Each structure stands twice: as C-alpha cells, then as structure tokens.
Short mmCIF file of C-alpha atoms in Angstrom, two decimals:
data_model
loop_
_atom_site.label_atom_id
_atom_site.label_comp_id
_atom_site.label_asym_id
_atom_site.label_seq_id
_atom_site.Cartn_x
_atom_site.Cartn_y
_atom_site.Cartn_z
CA LEU B 1 66.08 107.31 78.83
CA GLN B 2 67.32 105.76 75.49
CA VAL B 3 64.94 102.90 76.03
CA TRP B 4 62.09 105.35 75.53
CA GLY B 5 62.91 105.45 71.90
CA ASP B 6 62.32 101.78 71.41
CA LYS B 7 59.29 100.87 69.25
CA LYS B 8 58.12 98.17 71.63
CA TYR B 9 57.82 100.73 74.44
CA HIS B 10 56.01 103.04 72.08
CA LYS B 11 53.56 100.35 71.37
CA LEU B 12 53.17 99.43 75.17
CA PHE B 13 52.52 103.06 76.26
CA ASN B 14 50.17 103.59 73.32
CA ASP B 15 48.29 100.30 73.90
CA LEU B 16 47.83 101.22 77.57
CA ASN B 17 46.69 104.73 76.64
CA VAL B 18 49.40 106.28 78.72
CA LEU B 19 51.27 108.11 76.01
CA THR B 20 51.30 108.29 72.34
CA PRO B 21 54.59 107.65 70.55
CA ARG B 22 54.94 111.36 69.79
CA GLU B 23 54.37 112.18 73.45
CA LEU B 24 56.71 109.56 74.68
CA LEU B 25 59.49 110.98 72.37
CA ALA B 26 58.76 114.52 73.47
CA ARG B 27 59.03 113.47 77.16
CA GLN B 28 62.17 111.66 76.40
CA ASP B 29 63.58 114.83 74.75
CA ILE B 30 62.63 116.90 77.75
CA GLU B 31 64.28 114.36 80.15
CA PHE B 32 67.54 114.49 78.07
CA GLU B 33 67.51 118.23 78.24
CA ASN B 34 66.96 118.10 82.05
CA TYR B 35 69.88 115.72 82.44
CA ILE B 36 72.10 117.95 80.45
CA TYR B 37 71.17 121.01 82.60
CA LYS B 38 71.75 119.05 85.88
CA ILE B 39 75.16 117.80 84.93
CA GLN B 40 76.07 121.24 83.57
CA ILE B 41 75.02 123.05 86.71
CA GLU B 42 76.85 120.45 88.84
CA ALA B 43 80.10 120.81 86.86
CA ARG B 44 79.79 124.61 87.08
CA VAL B 45 79.37 124.43 90.85
CA ILE B 46 82.31 122.08 91.18
CA GLU B 47 84.47 124.48 89.13
CA GLU B 48 83.39 127.45 91.27
CA MET B 49 83.97 125.68 94.60
CA VAL B 50 87.36 124.45 93.54
CA GLN B 51 88.40 127.97 92.32
CA ASN B 52 86.83 130.07 95.12
CA TYR B 53 87.01 127.84 98.23
CA ILE B 54 89.11 124.71 97.84
CA ILE B 55 92.25 126.05 96.30
CA PRO B 56 92.46 129.29 98.31
CA GLY B 57 91.93 127.37 101.64
CA ALA B 58 94.60 124.86 100.63
CA VAL B 59 97.10 127.57 99.63
CA ALA B 60 96.46 129.58 102.87
CA TYR B 61 97.03 126.57 105.06
CA GLN B 62 100.10 125.47 102.96
CA ASN B 63 101.46 128.95 103.46
CA LYS B 64 101.09 128.67 107.24
CA LEU B 65 102.96 125.41 107.22
CA ILE B 66 105.74 126.89 104.97
CA ARG B 67 106.20 129.71 107.48
CA ASN B 68 106.37 127.15 110.26
CA VAL B 69 109.01 125.14 108.50
CA GLN B 70 111.09 128.29 107.68
CA GLY B 71 110.85 129.27 111.35
CA LEU B 72 112.13 125.98 112.46
CA LEU B 73 114.96 125.93 110.00
CA SER B 74 116.00 129.46 111.00
CA ILE B 75 115.93 128.69 114.78
CA LEU B 76 117.13 125.14 114.87
CA GLY B 77 119.51 125.20 111.95
CA ASP B 78 119.51 123.09 108.71
CA LYS B 79 119.81 119.57 110.09
CA ALA B 80 117.67 119.84 113.27
CA GLY B 81 115.15 122.06 111.52
CA LYS B 82 114.67 119.47 108.75
CA ALA B 83 114.27 116.71 111.30
CA ALA B 84 111.81 118.81 113.24
CA SER B 85 109.72 119.91 110.32
CA LYS B 86 109.62 116.53 108.49
CA SER B 87 105.84 115.95 109.04
CA GLN B 88 104.88 119.54 108.04
CA ILE B 89 107.00 119.15 104.75
CA GLU B 90 105.08 115.82 104.03
CA ILE B 91 101.73 117.61 104.54
CA ILE B 92 102.87 120.47 102.25
CA GLU B 93 103.75 117.91 99.57
CA LYS B 94 100.45 116.07 100.05
CA ILE B 95 98.50 119.31 99.76
CA SER B 96 100.36 120.29 96.52
CA ASP B 97 99.78 116.99 95.01
CA HIS B 98 96.02 117.09 95.74
CA MET B 99 95.71 120.74 94.49
CA ASN B 100 97.55 119.93 91.30
CA LYS B 101 95.32 116.96 90.58
CA ILE B 102 92.17 119.05 91.41
CA THR B 103 93.18 121.81 89.15
CA ASP B 104 94.14 119.51 86.34
CA LEU B 105 90.95 117.54 86.52
CA SER B 106 88.81 120.69 86.72
CA THR B 107 90.57 122.04 83.63
CA LYS B 108 89.86 118.76 81.82
CA MET B 109 86.31 118.84 82.98
CA LEU B 110 85.83 122.40 81.72
CA THR B 111 87.36 121.49 78.31
CA SER B 112 85.08 118.49 78.07
CA ARG B 113 82.10 120.53 79.11
CA LYS B 114 82.78 122.99 76.27
CA LYS B 115 83.08 120.16 73.76
CA ALA B 116 79.85 118.59 74.96
CA ASN B 117 78.03 121.92 74.58
CA ASN B 118 78.80 121.84 70.83
CA VAL B 119 77.22 118.47 70.36
CA ASP B 120 73.89 118.57 68.43
CA GLY B 121 70.72 116.89 69.76
CA HIS B 122 69.72 116.45 73.31
CA GLU B 123 70.29 112.67 73.36
CA ALA B 124 73.82 112.93 71.89
CA LYS B 125 74.62 115.91 74.10
CA SER B 126 73.48 114.03 77.24
CA ILE B 127 75.48 111.08 76.43
CA ALA B 128 78.55 113.37 75.84
CA TYR B 129 77.93 114.88 79.30
CA CYS B 130 77.68 111.48 80.94
CA ASP B 131 80.69 109.98 79.30
CA THR B 132 82.98 112.91 79.18
CA VAL B 133 82.00 115.45 81.90
CA LYS B 134 80.37 113.54 84.78
CA VAL B 135 83.33 111.12 84.88
CA TYR B 136 85.49 113.84 86.56
CA PHE B 137 82.98 114.41 89.59
CA ASP B 138 84.22 111.46 91.59
CA GLU B 139 87.90 111.99 90.97
CA ILE B 140 87.69 115.66 91.87
CA ARG B 141 85.73 114.88 95.02
CA TYR B 142 88.31 112.21 96.08
CA HIS B 143 91.11 114.80 96.15
CA VAL B 144 88.93 117.48 97.74
CA ASP B 145 88.02 114.91 100.45
CA LYS B 146 91.78 114.28 101.09
CA LEU B 147 92.46 118.01 101.28
CA GLU B 148 89.52 118.39 103.79
CA LEU B 149 91.33 116.01 106.12
CA LEU B 150 94.58 117.73 105.80
CA ILE B 151 93.66 121.31 106.06
CA ASP B 152 93.02 123.16 109.33
CA ASP B 153 89.38 124.04 110.11
CA GLU B 154 90.21 127.79 110.18
CA GLU B 155 91.33 127.76 106.57
CA TRP B 156 88.58 125.40 105.27
CA ARG B 157 85.67 127.72 104.53
CA LEU B 158 83.10 125.05 103.86
CA PRO B 159 81.54 122.74 106.49
CA LYS B 160 83.53 119.53 106.81
CA PHE B 161 81.85 116.28 106.16
CA ARG B 162 82.30 115.18 109.83
CA GLU B 163 80.74 118.42 111.03
CA MET B 164 77.66 117.88 108.79
CA LEU B 165 77.21 114.36 110.23
CA PHE B 166 76.90 115.58 113.72
CA THR B 167 75.07 118.86 113.25
CA ARG B 168 71.64 119.15 114.69
#
C-alpha cells in the first residue's frame, strides 16, 4: 500500500486514465483504514477466544488432572503415587506453561493495540498495527495449538483442527 504514494505510480495510473493522483491517494487511505480494522478485529477475536474459551477449557482439564493426581497420591501413597502420576504431572506443567505464555502474549498484544490506536494517520497506524500487534498472532496461535493437543475433547469447547479437516 505504501507504494501507492510513489509519484511514478501516480503518473502511471494518471497516464493510463485509471485513477488521478488524488483518487489513488484516497484509495490508499481507505485501504490503510481497512487493514487497521481487519487487524483490530482479529486481535479482539483472539483476545476474546483466549479469555472465554481457551483458558477456561485448559483450567478445567488441568483441574481434572490435579484431582486424578491427588487421588493417586492418597490411594497409593507418596512414592508410588508420584510414580503413577508422573505423566499427568508433566501434562499439568505443560498446560500451565502454555496458558501463562498465552496470557502474557495476549496482554502484550492488548497493550500494543491500545498504543497503536493512539497513532495519528491511517498509514502510520496501519504500520503500527502490522509491526506491534499482528506479530503476536502466530505466537499465540502456536501455544493454543499445543493446548489443543493436550486438552481432552470434552473440555475443549471449540472444534479441533483435526476435526475440521475431516468434517463433511
């Protein structure tokens, strides 16, 4: 989109009677604004999904595992219980790690979004959204994907990726 501001493109579009320089700049401004709105909406949806679906599902499944570990420890005793619940404890730790990273990244993304909203001008604001907000999307998704693999289907309230692949 930034290329649209280049004088040689203004001349090209004008010479071909496609758009005048003023029309080209107006379209550029509209496209910057559209980009801002798309990234803004996507960031808000990510934040909402994390808070309302991902974290609650992870906590619920983690609590199930914790109750299981506590039951094994109470029935088998400390030494045998720890040995029997080793894999559950590892999953609990992985879930905690991914939840903490998702929460931290979501908070950073929200802070970056608030800062980007205060930038003046559509071009500068769209660059701020691209460079400081959108960069969190893939990182958050990575940790959500890892949680999706760890959490039981009953607790995961969203369709899992593998389910979407084979849905008709």
